[in-house]
Short mmCIF file of C-alpha atoms in Angstrom, two decimals:
data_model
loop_
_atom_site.label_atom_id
_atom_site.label_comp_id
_atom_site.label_asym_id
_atom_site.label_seq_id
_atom_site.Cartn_x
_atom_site.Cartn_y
_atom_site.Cartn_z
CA UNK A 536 -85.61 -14.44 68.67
CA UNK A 537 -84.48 -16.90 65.93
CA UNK A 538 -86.56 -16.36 62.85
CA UNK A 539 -88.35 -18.91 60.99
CA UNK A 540 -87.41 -19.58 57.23
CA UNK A 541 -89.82 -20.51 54.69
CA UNK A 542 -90.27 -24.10 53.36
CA UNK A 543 -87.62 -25.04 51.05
CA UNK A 544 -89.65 -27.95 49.76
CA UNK A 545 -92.83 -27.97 48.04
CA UNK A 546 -94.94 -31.03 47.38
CA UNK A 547 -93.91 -33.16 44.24
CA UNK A 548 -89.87 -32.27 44.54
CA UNK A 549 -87.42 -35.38 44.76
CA UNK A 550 -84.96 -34.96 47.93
CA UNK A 551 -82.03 -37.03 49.07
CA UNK A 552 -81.77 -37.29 52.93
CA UNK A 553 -78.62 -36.37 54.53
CA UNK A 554 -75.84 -39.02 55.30
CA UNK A 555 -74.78 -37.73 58.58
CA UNK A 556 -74.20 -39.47 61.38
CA UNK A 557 -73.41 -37.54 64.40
CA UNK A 558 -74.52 -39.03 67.89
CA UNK A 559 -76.99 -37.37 69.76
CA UNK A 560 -80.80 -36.81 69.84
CA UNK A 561 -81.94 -37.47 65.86
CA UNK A 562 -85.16 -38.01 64.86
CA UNK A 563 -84.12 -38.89 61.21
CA UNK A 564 -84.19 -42.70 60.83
CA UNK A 565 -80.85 -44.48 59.47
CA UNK A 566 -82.65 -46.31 57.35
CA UNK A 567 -83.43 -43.71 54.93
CA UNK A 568 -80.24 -41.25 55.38
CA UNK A 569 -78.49 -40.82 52.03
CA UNK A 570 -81.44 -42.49 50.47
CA UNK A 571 -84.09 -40.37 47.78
CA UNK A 572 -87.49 -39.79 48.16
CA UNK A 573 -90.40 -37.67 47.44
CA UNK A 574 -91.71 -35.15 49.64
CA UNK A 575 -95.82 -35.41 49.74
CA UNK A 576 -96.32 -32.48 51.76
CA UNK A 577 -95.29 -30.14 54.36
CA UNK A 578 -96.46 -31.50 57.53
CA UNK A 579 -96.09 -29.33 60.02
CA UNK A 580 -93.58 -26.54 61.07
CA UNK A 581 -92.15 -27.26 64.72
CA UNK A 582 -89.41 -26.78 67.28
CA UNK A 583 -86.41 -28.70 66.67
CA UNK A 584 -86.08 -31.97 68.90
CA UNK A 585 -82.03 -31.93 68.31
CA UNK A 586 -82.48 -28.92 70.51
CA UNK A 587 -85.31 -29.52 72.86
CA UNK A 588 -83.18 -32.85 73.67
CA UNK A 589 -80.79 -30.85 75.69
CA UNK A 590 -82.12 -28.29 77.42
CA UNK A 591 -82.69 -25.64 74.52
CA UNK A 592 -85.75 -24.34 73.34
CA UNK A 593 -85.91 -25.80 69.73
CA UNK A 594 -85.47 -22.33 67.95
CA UNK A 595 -85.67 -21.75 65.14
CA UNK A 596 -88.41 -23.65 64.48
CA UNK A 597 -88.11 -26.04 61.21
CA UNK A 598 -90.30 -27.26 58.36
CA UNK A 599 -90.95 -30.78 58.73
CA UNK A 600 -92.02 -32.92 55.54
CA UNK A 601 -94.14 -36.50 54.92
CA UNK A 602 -91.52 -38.00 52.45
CA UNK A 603 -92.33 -40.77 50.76
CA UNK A 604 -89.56 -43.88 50.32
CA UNK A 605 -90.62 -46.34 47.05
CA UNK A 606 -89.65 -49.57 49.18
CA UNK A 607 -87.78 -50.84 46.36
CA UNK A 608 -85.38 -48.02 46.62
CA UNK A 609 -84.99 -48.44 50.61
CA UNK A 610 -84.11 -52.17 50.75
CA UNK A 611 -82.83 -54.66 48.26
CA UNK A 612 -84.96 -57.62 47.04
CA UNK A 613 -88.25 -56.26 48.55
CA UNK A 614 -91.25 -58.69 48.31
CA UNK A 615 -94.07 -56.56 47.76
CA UNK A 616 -95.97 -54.26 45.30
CA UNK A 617 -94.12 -51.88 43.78
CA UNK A 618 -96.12 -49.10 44.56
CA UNK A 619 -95.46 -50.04 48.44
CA UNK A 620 -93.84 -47.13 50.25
CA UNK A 621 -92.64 -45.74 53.78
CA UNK A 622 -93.70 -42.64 54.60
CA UNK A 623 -91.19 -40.47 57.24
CA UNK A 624 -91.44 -37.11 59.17
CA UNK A 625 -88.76 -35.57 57.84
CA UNK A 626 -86.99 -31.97 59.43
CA UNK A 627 -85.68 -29.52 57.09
CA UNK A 628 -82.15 -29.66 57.75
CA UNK A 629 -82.28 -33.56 57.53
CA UNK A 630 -83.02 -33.28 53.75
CA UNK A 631 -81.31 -31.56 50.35
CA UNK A 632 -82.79 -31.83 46.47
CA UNK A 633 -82.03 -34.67 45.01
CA UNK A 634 -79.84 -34.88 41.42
CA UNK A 635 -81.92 -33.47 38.60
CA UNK A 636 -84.66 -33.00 40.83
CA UNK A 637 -86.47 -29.64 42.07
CA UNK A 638 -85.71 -27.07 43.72
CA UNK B 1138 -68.43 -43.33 58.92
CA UNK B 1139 -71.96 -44.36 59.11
CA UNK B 1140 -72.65 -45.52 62.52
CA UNK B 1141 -76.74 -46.26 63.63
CA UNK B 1142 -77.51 -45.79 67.49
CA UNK B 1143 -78.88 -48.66 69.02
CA UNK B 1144 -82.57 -47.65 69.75
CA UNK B 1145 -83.09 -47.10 65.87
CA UNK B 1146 -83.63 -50.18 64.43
CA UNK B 1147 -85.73 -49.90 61.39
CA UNK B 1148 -85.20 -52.62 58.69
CA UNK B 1149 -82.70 -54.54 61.38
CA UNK B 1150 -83.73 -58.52 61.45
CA UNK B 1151 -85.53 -60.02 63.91
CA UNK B 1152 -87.53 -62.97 64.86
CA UNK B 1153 -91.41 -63.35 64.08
CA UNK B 1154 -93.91 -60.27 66.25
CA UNK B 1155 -94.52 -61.73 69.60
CA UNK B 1156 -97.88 -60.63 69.49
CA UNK B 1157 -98.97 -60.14 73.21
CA UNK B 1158 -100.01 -57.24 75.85
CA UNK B 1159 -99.88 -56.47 79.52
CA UNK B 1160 -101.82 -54.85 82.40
CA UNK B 1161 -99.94 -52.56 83.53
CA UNK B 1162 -98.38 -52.49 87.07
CA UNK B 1163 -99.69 -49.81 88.99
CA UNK B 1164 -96.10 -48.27 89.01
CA UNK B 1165 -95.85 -48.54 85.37
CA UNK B 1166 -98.87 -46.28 85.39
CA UNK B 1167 -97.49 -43.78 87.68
CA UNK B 1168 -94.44 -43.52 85.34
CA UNK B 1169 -96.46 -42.15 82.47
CA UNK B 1170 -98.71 -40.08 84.36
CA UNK B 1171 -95.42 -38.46 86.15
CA UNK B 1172 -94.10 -38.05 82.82
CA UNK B 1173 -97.08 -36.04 81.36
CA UNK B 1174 -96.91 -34.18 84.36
CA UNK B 1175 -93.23 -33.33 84.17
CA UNK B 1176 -93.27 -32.64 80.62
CA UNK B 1177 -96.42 -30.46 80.47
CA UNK B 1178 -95.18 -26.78 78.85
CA UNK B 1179 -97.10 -25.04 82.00
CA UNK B 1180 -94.69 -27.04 84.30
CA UNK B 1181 -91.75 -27.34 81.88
CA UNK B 1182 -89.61 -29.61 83.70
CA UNK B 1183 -88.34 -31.90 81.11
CA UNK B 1184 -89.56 -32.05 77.50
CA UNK B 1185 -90.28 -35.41 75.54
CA UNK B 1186 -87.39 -35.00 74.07
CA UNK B 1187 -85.19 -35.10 77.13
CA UNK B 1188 -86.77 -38.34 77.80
CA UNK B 1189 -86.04 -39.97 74.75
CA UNK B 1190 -82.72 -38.51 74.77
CA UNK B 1191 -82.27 -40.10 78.20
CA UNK B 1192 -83.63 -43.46 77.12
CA UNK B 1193 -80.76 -43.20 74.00
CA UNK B 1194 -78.17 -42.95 76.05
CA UNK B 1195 -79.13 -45.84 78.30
CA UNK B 1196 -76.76 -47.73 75.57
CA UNK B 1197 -77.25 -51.09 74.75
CA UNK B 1198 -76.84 -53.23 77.40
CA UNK B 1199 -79.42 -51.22 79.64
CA UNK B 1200 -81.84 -50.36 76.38
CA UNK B 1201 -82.57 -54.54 76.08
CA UNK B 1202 -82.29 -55.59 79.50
CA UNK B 1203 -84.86 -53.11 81.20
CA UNK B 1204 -88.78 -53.15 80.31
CA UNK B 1205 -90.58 -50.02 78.58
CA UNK B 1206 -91.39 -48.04 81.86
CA UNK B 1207 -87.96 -49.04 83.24
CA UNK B 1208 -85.92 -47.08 80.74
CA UNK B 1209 -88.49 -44.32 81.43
CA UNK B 1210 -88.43 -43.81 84.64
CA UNK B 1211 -84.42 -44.11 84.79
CA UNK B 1212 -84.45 -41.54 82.52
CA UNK B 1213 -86.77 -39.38 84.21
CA UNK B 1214 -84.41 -39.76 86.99
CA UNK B 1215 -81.42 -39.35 85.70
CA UNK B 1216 -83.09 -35.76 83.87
CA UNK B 1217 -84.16 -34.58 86.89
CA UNK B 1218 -80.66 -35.02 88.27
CA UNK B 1219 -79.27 -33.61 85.55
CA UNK B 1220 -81.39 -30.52 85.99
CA UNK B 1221 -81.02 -30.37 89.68
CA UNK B 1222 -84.57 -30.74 90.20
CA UNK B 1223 -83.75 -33.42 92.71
CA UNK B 1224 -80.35 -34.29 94.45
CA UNK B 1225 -78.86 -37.45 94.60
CA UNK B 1226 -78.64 -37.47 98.52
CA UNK B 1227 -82.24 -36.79 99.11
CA UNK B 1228 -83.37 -39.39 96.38
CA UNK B 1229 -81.22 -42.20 97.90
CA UNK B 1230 -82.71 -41.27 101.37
CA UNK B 1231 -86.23 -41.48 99.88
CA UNK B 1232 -86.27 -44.59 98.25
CA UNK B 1233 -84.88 -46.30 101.37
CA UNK B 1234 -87.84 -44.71 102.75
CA UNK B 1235 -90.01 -45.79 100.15
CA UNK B 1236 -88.65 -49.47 100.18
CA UNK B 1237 -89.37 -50.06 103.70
CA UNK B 1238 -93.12 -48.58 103.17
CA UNK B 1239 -93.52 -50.80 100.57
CA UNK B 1240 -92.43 -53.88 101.96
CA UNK B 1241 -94.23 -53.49 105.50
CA UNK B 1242 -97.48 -53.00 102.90
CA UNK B 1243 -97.05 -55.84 101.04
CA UNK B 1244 -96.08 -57.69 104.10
CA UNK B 1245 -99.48 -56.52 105.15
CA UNK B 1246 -101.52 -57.61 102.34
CA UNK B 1247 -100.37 -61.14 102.39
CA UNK B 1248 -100.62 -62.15 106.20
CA UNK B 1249 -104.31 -60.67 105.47
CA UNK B 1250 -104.27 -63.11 102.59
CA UNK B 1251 -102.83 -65.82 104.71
CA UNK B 1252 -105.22 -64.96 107.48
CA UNK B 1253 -108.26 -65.12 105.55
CA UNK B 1254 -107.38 -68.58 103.47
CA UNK B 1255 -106.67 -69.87 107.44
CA UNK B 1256 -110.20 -68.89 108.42
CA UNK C 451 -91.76 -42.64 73.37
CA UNK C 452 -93.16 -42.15 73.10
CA UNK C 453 -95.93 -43.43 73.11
CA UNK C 454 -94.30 -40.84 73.70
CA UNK C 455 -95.94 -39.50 72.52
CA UNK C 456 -95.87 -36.74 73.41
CA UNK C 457 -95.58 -33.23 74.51
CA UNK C 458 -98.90 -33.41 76.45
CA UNK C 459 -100.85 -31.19 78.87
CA UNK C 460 -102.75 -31.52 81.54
CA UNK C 461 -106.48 -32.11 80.26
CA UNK C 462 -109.24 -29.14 80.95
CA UNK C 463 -110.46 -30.60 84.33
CA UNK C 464 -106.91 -30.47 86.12
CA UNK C 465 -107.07 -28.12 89.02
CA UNK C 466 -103.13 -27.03 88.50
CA UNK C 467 -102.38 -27.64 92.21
CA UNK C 468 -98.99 -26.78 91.68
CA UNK C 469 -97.32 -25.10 94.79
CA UNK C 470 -97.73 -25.43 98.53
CA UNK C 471 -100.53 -23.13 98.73
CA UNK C 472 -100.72 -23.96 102.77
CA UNK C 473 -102.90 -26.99 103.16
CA UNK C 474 -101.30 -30.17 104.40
CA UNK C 475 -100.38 -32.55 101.20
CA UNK C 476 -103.03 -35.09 100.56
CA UNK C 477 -100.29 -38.09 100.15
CA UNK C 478 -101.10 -40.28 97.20
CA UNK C 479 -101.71 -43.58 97.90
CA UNK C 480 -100.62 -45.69 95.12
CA UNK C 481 -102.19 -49.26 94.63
CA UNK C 482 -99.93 -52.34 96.50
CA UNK C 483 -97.85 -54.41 93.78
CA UNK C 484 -98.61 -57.42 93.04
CA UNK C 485 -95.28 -58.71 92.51
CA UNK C 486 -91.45 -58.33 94.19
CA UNK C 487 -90.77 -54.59 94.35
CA UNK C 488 -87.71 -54.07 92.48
CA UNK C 489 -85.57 -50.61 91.98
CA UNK C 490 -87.31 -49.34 90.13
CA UNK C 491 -90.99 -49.75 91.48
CA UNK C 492 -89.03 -48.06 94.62
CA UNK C 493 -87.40 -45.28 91.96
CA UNK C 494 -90.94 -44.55 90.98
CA UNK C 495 -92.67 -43.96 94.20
CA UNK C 496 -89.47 -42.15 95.54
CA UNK C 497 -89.59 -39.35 92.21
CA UNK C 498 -93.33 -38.95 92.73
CA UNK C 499 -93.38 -37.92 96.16
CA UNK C 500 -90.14 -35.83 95.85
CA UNK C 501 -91.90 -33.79 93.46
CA UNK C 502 -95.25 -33.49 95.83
CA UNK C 503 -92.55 -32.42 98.27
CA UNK C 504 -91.42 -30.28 96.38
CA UNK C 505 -94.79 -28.40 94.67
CA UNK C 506 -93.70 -29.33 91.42
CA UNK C 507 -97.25 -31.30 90.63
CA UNK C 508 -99.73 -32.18 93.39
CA UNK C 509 -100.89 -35.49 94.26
CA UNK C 510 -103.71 -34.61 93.45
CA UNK C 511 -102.65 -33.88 90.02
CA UNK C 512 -101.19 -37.23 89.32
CA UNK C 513 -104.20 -38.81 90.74
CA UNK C 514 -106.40 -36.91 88.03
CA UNK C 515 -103.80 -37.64 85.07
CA UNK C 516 -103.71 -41.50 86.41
CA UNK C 517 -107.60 -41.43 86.17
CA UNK C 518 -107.33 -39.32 82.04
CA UNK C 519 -104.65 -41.97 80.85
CA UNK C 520 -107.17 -45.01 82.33
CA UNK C 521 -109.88 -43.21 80.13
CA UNK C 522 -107.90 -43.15 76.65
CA UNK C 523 -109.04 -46.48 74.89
CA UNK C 524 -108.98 -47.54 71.69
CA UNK C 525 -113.08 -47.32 71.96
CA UNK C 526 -112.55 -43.35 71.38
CA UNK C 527 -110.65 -44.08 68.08
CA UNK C 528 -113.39 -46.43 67.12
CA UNK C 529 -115.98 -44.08 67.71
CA UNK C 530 -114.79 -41.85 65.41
CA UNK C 531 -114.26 -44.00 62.17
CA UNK C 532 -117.74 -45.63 62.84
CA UNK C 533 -119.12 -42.06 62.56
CA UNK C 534 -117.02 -41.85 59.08
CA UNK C 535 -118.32 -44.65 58.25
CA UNK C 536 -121.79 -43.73 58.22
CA UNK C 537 -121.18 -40.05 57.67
CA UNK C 538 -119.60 -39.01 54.70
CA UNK C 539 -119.11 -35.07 55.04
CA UNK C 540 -117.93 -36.09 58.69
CA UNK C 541 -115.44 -38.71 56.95
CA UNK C 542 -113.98 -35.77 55.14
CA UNK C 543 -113.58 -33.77 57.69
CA UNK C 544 -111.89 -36.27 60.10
CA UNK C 545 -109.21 -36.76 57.10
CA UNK C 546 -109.05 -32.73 56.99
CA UNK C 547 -108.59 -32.16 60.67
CA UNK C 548 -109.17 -35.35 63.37
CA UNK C 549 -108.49 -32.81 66.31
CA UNK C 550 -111.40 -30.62 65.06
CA UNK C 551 -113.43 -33.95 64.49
CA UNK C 552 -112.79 -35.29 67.36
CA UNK C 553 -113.74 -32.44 69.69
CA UNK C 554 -117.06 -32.73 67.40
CA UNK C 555 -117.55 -35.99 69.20
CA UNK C 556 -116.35 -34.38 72.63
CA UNK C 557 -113.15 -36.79 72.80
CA UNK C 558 -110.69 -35.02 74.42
CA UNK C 559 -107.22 -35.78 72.79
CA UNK C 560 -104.90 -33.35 74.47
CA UNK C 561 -102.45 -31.06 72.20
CA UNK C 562 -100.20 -33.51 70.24
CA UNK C 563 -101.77 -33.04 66.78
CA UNK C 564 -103.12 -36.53 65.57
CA UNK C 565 -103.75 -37.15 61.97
CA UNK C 566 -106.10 -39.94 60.50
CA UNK C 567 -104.27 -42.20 57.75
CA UNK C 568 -107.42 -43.37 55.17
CA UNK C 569 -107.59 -46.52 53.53
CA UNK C 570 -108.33 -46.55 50.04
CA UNK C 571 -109.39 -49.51 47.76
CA UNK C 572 -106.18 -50.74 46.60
CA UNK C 573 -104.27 -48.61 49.36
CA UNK C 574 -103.76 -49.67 53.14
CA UNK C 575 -101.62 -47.92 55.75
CA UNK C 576 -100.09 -48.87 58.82
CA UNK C 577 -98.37 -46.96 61.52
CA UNK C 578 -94.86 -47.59 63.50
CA UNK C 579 -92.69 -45.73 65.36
CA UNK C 580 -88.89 -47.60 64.22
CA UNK C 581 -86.72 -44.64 66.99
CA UNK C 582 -89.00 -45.42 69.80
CA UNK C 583 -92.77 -45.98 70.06
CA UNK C 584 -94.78 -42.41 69.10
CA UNK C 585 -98.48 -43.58 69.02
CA UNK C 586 -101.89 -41.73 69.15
CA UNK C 587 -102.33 -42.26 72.81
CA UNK C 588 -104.64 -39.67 73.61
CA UNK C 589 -107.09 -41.28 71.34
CA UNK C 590 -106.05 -45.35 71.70
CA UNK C 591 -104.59 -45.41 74.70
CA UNK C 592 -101.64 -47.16 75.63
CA UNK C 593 -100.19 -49.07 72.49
CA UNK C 594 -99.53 -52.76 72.88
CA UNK C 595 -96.09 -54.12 73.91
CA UNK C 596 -95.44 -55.82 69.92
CA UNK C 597 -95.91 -52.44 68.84
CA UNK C 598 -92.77 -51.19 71.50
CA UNK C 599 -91.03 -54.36 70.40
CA UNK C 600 -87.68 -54.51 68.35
CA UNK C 601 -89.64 -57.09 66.15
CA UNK C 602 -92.10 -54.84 65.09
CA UNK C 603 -89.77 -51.76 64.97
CA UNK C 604 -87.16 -53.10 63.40
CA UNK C 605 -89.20 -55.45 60.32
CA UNK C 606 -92.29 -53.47 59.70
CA UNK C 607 -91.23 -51.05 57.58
CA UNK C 608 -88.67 -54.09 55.57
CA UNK C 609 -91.34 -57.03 55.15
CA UNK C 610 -94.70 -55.49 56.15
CA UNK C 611 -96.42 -57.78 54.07
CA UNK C 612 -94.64 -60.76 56.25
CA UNK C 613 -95.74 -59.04 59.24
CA UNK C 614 -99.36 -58.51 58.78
CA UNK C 615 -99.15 -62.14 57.79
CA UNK C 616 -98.07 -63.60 61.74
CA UNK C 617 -101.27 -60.73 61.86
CA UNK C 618 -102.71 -62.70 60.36
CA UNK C 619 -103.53 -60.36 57.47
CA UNK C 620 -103.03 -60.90 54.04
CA UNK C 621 -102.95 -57.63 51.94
CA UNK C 622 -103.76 -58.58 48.13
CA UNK C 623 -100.28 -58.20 45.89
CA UNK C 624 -101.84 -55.43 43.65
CA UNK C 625 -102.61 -53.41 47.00
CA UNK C 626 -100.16 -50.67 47.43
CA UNK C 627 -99.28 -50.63 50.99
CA UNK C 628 -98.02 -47.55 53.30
CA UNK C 629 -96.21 -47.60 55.91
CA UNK C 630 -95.74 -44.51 58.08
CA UNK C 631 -92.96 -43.54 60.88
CA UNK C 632 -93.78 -41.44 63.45
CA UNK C 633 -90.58 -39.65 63.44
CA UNK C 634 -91.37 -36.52 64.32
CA UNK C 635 -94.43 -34.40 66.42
CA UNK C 636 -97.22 -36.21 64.35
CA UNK C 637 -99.17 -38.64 65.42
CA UNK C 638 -101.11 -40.98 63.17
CA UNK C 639 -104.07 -43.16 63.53
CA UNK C 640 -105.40 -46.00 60.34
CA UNK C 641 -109.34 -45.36 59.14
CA UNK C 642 -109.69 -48.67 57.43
CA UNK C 643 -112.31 -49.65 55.25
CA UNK C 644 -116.10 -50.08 56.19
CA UNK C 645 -116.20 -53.81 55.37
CA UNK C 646 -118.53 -55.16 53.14
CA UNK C 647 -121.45 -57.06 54.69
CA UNK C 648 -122.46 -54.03 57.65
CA UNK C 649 -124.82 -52.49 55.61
CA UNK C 650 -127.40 -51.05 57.48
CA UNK C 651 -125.44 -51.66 60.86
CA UNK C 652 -125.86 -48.59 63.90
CA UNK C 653 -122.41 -46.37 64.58
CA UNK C 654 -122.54 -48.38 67.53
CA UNK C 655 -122.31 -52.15 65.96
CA UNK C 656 -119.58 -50.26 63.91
CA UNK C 657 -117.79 -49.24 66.16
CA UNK C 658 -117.61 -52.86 67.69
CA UNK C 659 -115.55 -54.44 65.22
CA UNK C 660 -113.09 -51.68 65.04
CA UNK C 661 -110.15 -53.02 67.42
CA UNK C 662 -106.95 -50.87 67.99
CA UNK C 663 -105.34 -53.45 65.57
CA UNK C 664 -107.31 -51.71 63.01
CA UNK C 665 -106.28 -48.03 63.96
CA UNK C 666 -102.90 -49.37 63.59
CA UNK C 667 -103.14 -50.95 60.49
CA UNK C 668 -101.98 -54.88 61.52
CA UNK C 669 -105.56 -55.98 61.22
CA UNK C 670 -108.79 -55.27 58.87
CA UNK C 671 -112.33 -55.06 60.41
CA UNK C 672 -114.61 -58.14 60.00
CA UNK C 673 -118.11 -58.23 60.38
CA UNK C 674 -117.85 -61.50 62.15
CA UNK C 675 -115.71 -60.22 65.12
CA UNK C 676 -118.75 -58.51 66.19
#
């Protein structure tokens, strides 16, 4: 049985998302790989799709965060408030700390 | 070399929301009840994620040109294929089957139509 | 997907008739299309009685899931943020847990978790799915085609503000909008804000002006729509 790490994220800490780019099953949007945002809280802790996509069973199972975009810092010339944000499900392995920011 | 798959399109362009609905076809509705079927854990044929997967690698083309329950149920198809759940012999056989049924039915219904706007 | 939703099960009154268990199949009839029969009308029918053939779900069993899916409607969704609306410690609680608060309310919403999304003064959420089209099903039923559309999927989370606008909703500048992806095993559902102007009004006049639109987040309540 695959064990289950602990979340590596805690509410509050600034994370970039990963700029991969492998084909394949991904449930992390391109719109927000390589950018930085904030997580708001561990959402859940489930199977990995990347897996489940092809026949496996999604072990080990993976944190998955809300992490919150400032729009500003997604796309360039954004009409809106500045406090406007997206909010993404985010798995573990999608996401490292950001520069200067916890862990 | 950053390279975004076709069916994730957040922040592309696009023209103004078409803002409309559907009933759906009767066959649309037996799509996703056969996929809630298929994909529930106590059956575990296929997951959700199979699906999607499946709908992915429609590519491009295919991924614009067929409707919602299209891509599904070519997917769902093609997975149970995959998985040897079904065989491509028998399914060909069956949905010449199928085709014939559903012709001679509709075929049915409208000389009843025809019958009773003649009356 | 989807609307996908979903890794779902089959709700408490399904029998299971999984394998040949020695009676004669009941064949499932499936309603007459209205228009041409194309592949994959014929793909459809041919996959659903291969797998009757073949014991892996009864037709009986899709007859019962067709009838469940017909009964998810955006009325359930409603239902709940009318009783929020009139019932504060049951407001908090459908923010805490809407599975828990919605079995409260005996709505039946399967096993995909669902999570409510609260407006705020000077906050308003809205819900897309940009990889495909994840939506609270179980509790709103189908979703609409704009939401499965690349227009929606693709500008939403870009220009929301010009999108609520072909809405038809305008979202004041100094209101801090949200917009969430359902990228992952979450579903999410928008509790907007009782309007003002329904003081006084039953859960069920409530409930009236909440439209799926609202539960998604492209449209406010009015008291007028009533």
């Amino acid at each position: 049985m695959a064990t289950e790490t602990p979340p590596r994220f805690a509410p509050g800490d600034r994370v970039r998302v990963r700029a991969a780019f492998p084909p394949g099953h991904i449930r992390t949007p391109f719109f927000v790989r390589g950018r930085e945002g904030r997580v708001e809280a561990l959402a859940a802790i489930h199977p990995n799709p990347e897996g489940l996509a092809y026949g496996g069973d999604g072990t080990p199972r993976r944190p998955v965060y809300r992490v919150a975009f400032r729009q500003a810092d997604l796309w360039e010339d954004y009409a809106g408030a500045p406090g406007d944000a997206t909010v993404v499900d985010i798995f573990e392995h999608w996401l490292e700390p950001a520069e200067g920011g916890a862990p | 070399m950053a390279k975004r798959r076709h069916h994730d399109m957040g922040g592309l362009d696009a023209g103004p929301v078409e803002i409309s609905d559907h009933d759906h076809a009767p066959w649309e509705k037996q799509v996703n009840a056969m996929l809630r079927l298929l994909a529930d854990p106590k059956r575990g044929v296929m997951t959700v994620d199979e699906l999607r997967r499946g709908i992915e690698d429609l590519g491009p083309g295919v991924y614009d040109e067929l409707s919602y329950y299209e891509r599904w149920i070519s997917s769902i198809g093609n997975i149970l294929l995959e998985k040897g759940v079904i065989e491509v012999d028998e399914l060909g056989r069956k949905m010449t089957e199928v085709e014939a049924r559903m012709r001679a039915a509709q075929d049915e219904t409208s000389k009843a139509a025809a019958g009773k706007a003649g009356a | 997907m989807s609307e996908h939703d979903d890794h779902t099960h089959d709700h408490k009154h399904d029998h299971g008739h999984d394998h040949d268990n020695g009676h004669a199949p009941h064949p499932f009839q499936p309603d007459i299309e209205d228009g041409p029969i194309t592949e994959y009308m014929v793909l459809t029918r041919a996959i659903g009685e291969l797998m009757v053939e073949k014991g892996v779900f009864a037709a009986e069993d899709l007859r019962e899931k067709l009838e469940y899916m017909q009964s998810r409607k955006p009325a359930l969704g409603a239902r709940l943020i009318a009783r929020a609306w009139t019932d504060p410690a049951f407001a908090a609680r459908l923010e805490r847990d809407a599975m828990a608060a919605a079995q409260e309310l005996d709505i039946d919403v399967g096993v995909v978790e669902i999570r409510a999304l609260p407006d705020r003064p000077g906050l308003h959420n809205v819900i897309v799915c940009t990889l495909c089209s994840c939506y609270p099903v179980m509790l709103l039923g189908n979703s609409p085609d704009w939401y499965k559309s690349r227009e929606y999927r693709s500008r939403v989370v870009r220009e929301p503000r010009a999108v609520l606008a072909e809405f038809g909703t305008e979202i004041p500048a100094e209101t801090e909008l949200r917009i969430h992806d359902s990228t992952a095993e979450l579903r999410y559902f928008v509790i907007p804000e009782r309007p003002a102007g329904t003081e006084g009004w039953s859960e069920e006049r409530l409930a009236d002006i909440v439209t799926r639109d609202c539960m998604i987040g492209t449209a406010l309540p009015k008291p007028g729509a009533a």
